Structures are given as C-alpha cells and as structure tokens.
Protein backbone atom coordinates (compact mmCIF):
# COMPACT_ATOMS: atom_id res chain seq x y z
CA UNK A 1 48.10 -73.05 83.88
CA UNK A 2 48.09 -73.30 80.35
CA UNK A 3 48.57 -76.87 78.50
CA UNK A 4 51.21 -77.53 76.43
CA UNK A 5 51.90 -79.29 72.92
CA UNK A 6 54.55 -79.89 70.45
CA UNK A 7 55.39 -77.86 67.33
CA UNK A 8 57.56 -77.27 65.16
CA UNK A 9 59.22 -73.43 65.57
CA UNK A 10 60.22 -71.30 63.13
CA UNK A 11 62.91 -69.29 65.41
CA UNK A 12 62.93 -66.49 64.00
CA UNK A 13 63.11 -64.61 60.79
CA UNK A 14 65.04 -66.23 58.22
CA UNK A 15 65.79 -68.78 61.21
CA UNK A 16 65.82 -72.12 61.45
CA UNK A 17 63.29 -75.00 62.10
CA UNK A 18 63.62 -76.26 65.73
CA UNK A 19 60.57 -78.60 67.60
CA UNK A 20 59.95 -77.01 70.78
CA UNK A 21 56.76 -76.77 72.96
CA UNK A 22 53.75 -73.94 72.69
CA UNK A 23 50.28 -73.97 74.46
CA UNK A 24 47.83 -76.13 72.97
CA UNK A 25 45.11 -73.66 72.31
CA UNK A 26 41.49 -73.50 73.00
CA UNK A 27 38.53 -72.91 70.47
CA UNK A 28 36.70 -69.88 70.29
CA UNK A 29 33.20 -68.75 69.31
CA UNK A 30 32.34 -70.20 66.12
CA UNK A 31 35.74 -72.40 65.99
CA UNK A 32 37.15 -76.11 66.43
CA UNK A 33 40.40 -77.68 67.84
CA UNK A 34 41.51 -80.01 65.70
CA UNK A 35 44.27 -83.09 66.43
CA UNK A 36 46.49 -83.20 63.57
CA UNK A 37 47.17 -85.80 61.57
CA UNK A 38 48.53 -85.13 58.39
CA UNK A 39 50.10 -81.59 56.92
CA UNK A 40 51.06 -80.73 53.48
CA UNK A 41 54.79 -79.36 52.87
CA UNK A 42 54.01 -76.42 50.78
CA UNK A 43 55.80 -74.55 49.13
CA UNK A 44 54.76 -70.88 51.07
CA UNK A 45 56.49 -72.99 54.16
CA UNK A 46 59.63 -72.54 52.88
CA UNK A 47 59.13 -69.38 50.86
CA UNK A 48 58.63 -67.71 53.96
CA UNK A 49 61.58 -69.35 55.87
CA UNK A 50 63.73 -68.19 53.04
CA UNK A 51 62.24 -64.70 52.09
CA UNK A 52 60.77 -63.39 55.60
CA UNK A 53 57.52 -62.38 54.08
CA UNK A 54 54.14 -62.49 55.97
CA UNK A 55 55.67 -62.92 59.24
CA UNK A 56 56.51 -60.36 61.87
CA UNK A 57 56.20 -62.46 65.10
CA UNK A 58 58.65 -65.15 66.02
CA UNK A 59 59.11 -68.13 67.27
CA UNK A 60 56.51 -68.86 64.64
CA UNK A 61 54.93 -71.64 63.25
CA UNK A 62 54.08 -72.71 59.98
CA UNK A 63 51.90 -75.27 57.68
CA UNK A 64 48.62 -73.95 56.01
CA UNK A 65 47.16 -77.32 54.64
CA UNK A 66 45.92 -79.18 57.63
CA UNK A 67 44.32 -82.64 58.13
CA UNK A 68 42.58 -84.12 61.36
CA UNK A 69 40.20 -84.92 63.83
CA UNK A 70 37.79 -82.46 65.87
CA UNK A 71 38.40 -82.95 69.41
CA UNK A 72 36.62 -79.59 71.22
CA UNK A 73 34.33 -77.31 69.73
CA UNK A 74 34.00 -73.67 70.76
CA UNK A 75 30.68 -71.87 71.20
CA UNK A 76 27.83 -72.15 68.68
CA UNK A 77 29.77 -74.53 66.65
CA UNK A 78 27.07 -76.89 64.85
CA UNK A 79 28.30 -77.60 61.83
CA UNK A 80 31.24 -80.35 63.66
CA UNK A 81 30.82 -82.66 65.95
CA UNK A 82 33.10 -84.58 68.14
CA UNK A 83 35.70 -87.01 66.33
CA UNK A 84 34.72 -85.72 62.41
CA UNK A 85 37.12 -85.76 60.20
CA UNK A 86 38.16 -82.16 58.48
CA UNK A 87 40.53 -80.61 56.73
CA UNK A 88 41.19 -76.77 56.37
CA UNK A 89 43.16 -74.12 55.35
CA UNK A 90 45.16 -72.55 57.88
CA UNK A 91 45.11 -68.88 58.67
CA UNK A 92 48.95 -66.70 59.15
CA UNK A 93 48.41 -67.31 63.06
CA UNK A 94 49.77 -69.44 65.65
CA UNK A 95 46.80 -71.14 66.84
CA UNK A 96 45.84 -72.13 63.19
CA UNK A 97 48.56 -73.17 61.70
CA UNK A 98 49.67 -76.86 60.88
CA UNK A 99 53.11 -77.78 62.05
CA UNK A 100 51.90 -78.35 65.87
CA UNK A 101 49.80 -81.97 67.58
CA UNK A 102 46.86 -79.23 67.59
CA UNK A 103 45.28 -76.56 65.52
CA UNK A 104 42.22 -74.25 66.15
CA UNK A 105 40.21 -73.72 62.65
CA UNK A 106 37.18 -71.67 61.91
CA UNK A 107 33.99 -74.06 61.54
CA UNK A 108 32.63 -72.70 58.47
CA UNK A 109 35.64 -73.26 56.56
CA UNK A 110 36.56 -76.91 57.81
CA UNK A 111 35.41 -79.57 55.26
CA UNK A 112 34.34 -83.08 56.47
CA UNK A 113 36.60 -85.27 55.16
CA UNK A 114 34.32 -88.34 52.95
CA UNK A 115 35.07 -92.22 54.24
CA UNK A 116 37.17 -92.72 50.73
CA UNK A 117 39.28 -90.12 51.46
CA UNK A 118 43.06 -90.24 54.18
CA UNK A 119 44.04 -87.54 56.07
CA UNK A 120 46.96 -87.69 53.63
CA UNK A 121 44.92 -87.02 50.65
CA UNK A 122 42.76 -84.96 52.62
CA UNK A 123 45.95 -82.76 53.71
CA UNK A 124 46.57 -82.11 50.09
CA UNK A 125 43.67 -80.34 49.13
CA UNK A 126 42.85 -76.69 50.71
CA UNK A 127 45.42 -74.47 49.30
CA UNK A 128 45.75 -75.88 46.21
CA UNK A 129 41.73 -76.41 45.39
CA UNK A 130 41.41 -72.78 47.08
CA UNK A 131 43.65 -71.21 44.78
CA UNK A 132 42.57 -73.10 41.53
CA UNK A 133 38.94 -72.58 42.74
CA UNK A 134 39.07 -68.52 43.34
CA UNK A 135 41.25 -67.72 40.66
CA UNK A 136 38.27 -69.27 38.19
CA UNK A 137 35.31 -68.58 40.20
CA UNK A 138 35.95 -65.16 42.06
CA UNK A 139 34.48 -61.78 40.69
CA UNK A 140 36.74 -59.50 38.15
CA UNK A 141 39.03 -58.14 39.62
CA UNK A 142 40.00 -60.71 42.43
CA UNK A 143 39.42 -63.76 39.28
CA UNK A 144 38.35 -64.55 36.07
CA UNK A 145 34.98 -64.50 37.02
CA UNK A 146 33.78 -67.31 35.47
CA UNK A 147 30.50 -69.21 36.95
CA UNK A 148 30.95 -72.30 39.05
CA UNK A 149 29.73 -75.18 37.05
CA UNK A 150 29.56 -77.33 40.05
CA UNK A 151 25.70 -77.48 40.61
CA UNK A 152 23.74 -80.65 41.17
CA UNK A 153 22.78 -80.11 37.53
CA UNK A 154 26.06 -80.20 36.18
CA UNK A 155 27.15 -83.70 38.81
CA UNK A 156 26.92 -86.18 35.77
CA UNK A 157 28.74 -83.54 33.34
CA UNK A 158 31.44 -82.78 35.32
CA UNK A 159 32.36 -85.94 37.44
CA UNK A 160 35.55 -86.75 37.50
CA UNK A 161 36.78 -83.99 35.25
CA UNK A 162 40.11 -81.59 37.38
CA UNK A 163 38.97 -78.87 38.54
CA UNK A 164 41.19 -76.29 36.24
CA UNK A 165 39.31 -78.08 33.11
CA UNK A 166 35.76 -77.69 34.48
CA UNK A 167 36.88 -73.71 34.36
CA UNK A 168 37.47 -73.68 30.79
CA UNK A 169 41.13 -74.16 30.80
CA UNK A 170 44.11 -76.53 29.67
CA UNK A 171 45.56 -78.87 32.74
CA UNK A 172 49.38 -79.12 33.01
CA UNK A 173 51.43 -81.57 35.09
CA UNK A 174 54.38 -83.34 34.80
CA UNK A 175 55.88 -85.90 32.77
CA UNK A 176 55.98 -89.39 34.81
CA UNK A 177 52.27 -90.80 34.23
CA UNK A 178 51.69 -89.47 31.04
CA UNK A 179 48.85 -91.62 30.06
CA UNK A 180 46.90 -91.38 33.48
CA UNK A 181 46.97 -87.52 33.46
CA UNK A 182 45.69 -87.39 30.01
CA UNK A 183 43.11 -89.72 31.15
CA UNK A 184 41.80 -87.11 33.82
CA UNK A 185 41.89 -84.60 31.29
CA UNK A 186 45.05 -83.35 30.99
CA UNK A 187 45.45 -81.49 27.47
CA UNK A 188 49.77 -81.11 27.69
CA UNK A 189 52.31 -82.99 30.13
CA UNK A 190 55.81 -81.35 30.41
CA UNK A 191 58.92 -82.71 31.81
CA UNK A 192 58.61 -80.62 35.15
CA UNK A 193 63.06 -81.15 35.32
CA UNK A 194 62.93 -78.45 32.09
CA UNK A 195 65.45 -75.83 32.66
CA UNK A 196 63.78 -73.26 34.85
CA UNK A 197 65.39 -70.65 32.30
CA UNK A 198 63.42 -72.31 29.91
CA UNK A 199 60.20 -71.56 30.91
CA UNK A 200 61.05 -67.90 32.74
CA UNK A 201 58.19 -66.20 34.98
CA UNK A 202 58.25 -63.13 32.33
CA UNK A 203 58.06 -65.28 28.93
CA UNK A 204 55.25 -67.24 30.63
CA UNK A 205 53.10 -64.84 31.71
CA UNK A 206 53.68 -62.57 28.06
CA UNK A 207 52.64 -66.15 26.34
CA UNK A 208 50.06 -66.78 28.53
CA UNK A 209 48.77 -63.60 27.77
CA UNK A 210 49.01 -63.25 24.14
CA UNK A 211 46.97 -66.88 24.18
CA UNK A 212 44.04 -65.22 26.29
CA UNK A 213 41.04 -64.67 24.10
CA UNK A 214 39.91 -61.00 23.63
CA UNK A 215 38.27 -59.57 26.73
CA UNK A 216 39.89 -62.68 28.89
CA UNK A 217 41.88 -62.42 32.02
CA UNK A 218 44.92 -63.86 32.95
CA UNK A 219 45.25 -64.87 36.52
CA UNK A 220 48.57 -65.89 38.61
CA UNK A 221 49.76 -65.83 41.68
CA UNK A 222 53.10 -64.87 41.29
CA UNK A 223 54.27 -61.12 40.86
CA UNK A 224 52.65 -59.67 37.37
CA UNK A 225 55.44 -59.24 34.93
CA UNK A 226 53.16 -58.14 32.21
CA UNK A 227 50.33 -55.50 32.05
CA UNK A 228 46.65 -55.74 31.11
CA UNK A 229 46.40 -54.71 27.24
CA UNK A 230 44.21 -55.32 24.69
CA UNK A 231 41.24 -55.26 26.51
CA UNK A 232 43.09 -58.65 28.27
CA UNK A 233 43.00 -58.28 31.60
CA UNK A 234 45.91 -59.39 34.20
CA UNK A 235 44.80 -60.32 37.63
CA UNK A 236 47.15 -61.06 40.70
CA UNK A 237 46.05 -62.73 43.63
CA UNK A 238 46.14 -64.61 46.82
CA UNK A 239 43.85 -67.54 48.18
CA UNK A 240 44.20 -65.66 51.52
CA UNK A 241 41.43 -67.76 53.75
CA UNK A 242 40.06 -64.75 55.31
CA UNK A 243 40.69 -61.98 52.53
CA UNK A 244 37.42 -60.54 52.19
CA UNK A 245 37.15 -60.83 48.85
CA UNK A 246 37.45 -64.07 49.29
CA UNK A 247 35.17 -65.18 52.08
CA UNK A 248 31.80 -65.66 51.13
CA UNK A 249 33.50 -68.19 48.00
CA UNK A 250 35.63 -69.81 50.32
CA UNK A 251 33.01 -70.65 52.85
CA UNK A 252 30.33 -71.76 50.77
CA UNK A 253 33.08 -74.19 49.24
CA UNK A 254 34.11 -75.98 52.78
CA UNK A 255 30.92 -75.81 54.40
CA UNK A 256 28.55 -76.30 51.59
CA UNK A 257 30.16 -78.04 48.62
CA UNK A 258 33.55 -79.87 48.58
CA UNK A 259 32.92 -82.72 50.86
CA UNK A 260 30.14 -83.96 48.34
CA UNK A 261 32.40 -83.40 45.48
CA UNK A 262 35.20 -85.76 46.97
CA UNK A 263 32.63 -88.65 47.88
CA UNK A 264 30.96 -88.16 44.47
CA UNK A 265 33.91 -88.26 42.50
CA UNK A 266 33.55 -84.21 41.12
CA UNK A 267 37.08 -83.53 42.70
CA UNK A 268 39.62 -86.18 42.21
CA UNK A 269 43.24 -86.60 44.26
CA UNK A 270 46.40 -87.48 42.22
C-alpha cells in the first residue's frame, strides 16, 4: 500500500486550489526525494491556473522552484547524500513538483544549498537564475550565445556582480531600494506600479530591439511581437529543465557550478 502525503491540488483545469492527499513518491534511478521546505510562488503557478496551458492531467499539482532536504536516494545516486540541502527546478510532473511535503528531483540538476544560504533564499533561485542563465549562455538559436564568464579565472572579476550584468546587459528592478540595487549593479530602477499600458509587451520588445547592436539577439520569454530584421535576431524561449536544448547547460550549472557561486559570493540573493 502506497504512502500518502499532503499537497496542494489543482482540481482541475481552470479549477481551483484545494489541499488534499497524493502518494508520497519514491526515487528512481539516478533521482532523490526531497522533504520540502520552502517553494517559490511563481508566477507560471498561476498562469497556468488561469490560462490552462501545459497541463492535461488533473488533479494536478503545481510549484517549480523547490527548496529542501534529501531524505532517500534512488539508484546510482552519488552526487547527494542523506540530509543535504538542495534546491531544484521542478519538472511539469506530479512527482516533481513543489506544492506537496515531498518531491522527487533528478540528481544532476539538484544544487547543494551553501551554509549562508535558507531554504527561503534557496527557493528563490532555479527558475529565475535558469532563465537569466540560458537566455545569455545557450547556443543561437535557443540564446544569445554569449560565453559564460563564470570560470575560476574570472571569480575576482565577477564577484558579486547580478548575473544579467556579467552577460553584457543593463539590470532592471524596481523602485523601493534605489540605492542598494544600483549598488549591485543596477544601471536603471523603474517604479514597477507604472501603468502596464505604459510599458506594452509590443512597444517593449520593438525598443528593445531597435537598441540591440547590429548582429545582436534579442531574447524573451514571452510571445515574440516583433520579427528578426536587420541582421538582429529575435529569440523566444523557455528554461524548460529537461528541453534538450537545454540540458547539458542546465546540468553543468546545478551539479557543477552554482553552489560555489552562492558560497563565494558570484551569485547574490535580493
């Protein structure tokens, strides 16, 4: 007889949010269960409540930026041990998704979490350095194809510095600690409670890519509005975990890379 856990259920398409129980899952071959402790709200949770997209099967559950503890490894697994601290990026499956007391994660793309580091903090982190990360660093046409300057060479350089300035572009946030963000590198702060008319998805993206230097690429995530021209090019994507043009990026970054960036200081959290 199966175990059972708590989760939070999507009901059903366009449904409604309602806790209820599901099994508690076991690991795999190459895969860790993980106790959660912390999960980001964001925004794709709702986005899917509100649009249907991505999911067909229902009751379903949601949360893609996961923090926790390993509690059972699956076969082969050596890169966790009992009790480490991880976060991950959840997959669009039940098993691996956030909003439950357990989640089952690939190995390979769990990252220790560092001693200085929450499982709040640590719960903030995979989709949004994911998407940041393979937008700049993926090959043309899946990115802008720039190098990764995160080497050991580059540690001193680059310590410190957000992660969207390290790729050779402008950082944006809001408006409340004006001083602070410029501090970390921030080159503009806007008033994020700006009419959403005034800054339109369209008259964005055509500004964003008249200001992209010849032979540049634009990259977003949302739906492209504007066309490559110019020898500009436009490039749509999505930090899909196990997209295969995404993989081999995505798992040298958890497994190889980001924990040492957090304890060193290369990757800050606001």
């Amino acid at each position: 007889m199966h175990q059972t856990q708590k989760a939070l259920l999507l009901d059903r398409k366009f449904g409604n949010f309602v806790v209820g129980d599901t099994e508690k899952y076991k690991p795999g071959p190459g895969e860790i269960l993980i106790k959660v402790h912390s999960v980001a709200l964001n925004p794709a949770d709702w986005k899917i409540q509100k649009s249907g997209l991505f999911i067909e099967e229902f009751p379903a559950i949601l949360g893609i930026d996961i923090a926790g503890e390993v509690v059972e490894l699956g076969t082969g697994v050596t890169e966790h041990k009992l009790s480490d601290r991880v976060s991950c990026q959840s997959q669009w499956e039940k098993d691996k998704a956030g909003f439950q007391q357990h989640a089952v994660s690939l190995a390979v793309t769990a990252a220790k979490i560092p001693p200085n580091i929450s499982y709040d903090e640590a719960a903030t982190l995979p989709i949004a350095v994911s998407t940041a990360y393979l937008g700049l660093y993926n090959q043309k046409p899946h990115g802008a194809g720039f190098s990764p300057p995160l080497s050991s060479a580059d540690e001193g350089k680059y310590a410190g510095v957000p992660i969207i300035v390290l790729g050779g572009a402008s950082s944006v946030a809001s408006l409340k600690h004006t001083d602070f963000l410029k501090s970390l590198g921030a080159t503009y702060v806007f008033d994020r409670n700006l009419s959403f008319d005034t800054l339109r998805t369209e008259a964005t993206q055509t500004i964003g890519l008249d200001l992209v230097a010849p032979d540049g690429t634009l990259v977003i995530v949302l739906n492209p509005e504007v066309k490559s021209k110019d020898g500009k090019l436009v490039v749509p994507f999505l930090a899909g975990l196990r997209m295969p043009q995404n993989l081999e990026l995505l798992e040298t970054l958890y497994h190889e890379k980001i924990t040492g960036f957090l304890e060193r200081g290369l990757i800050k959290i606001l």
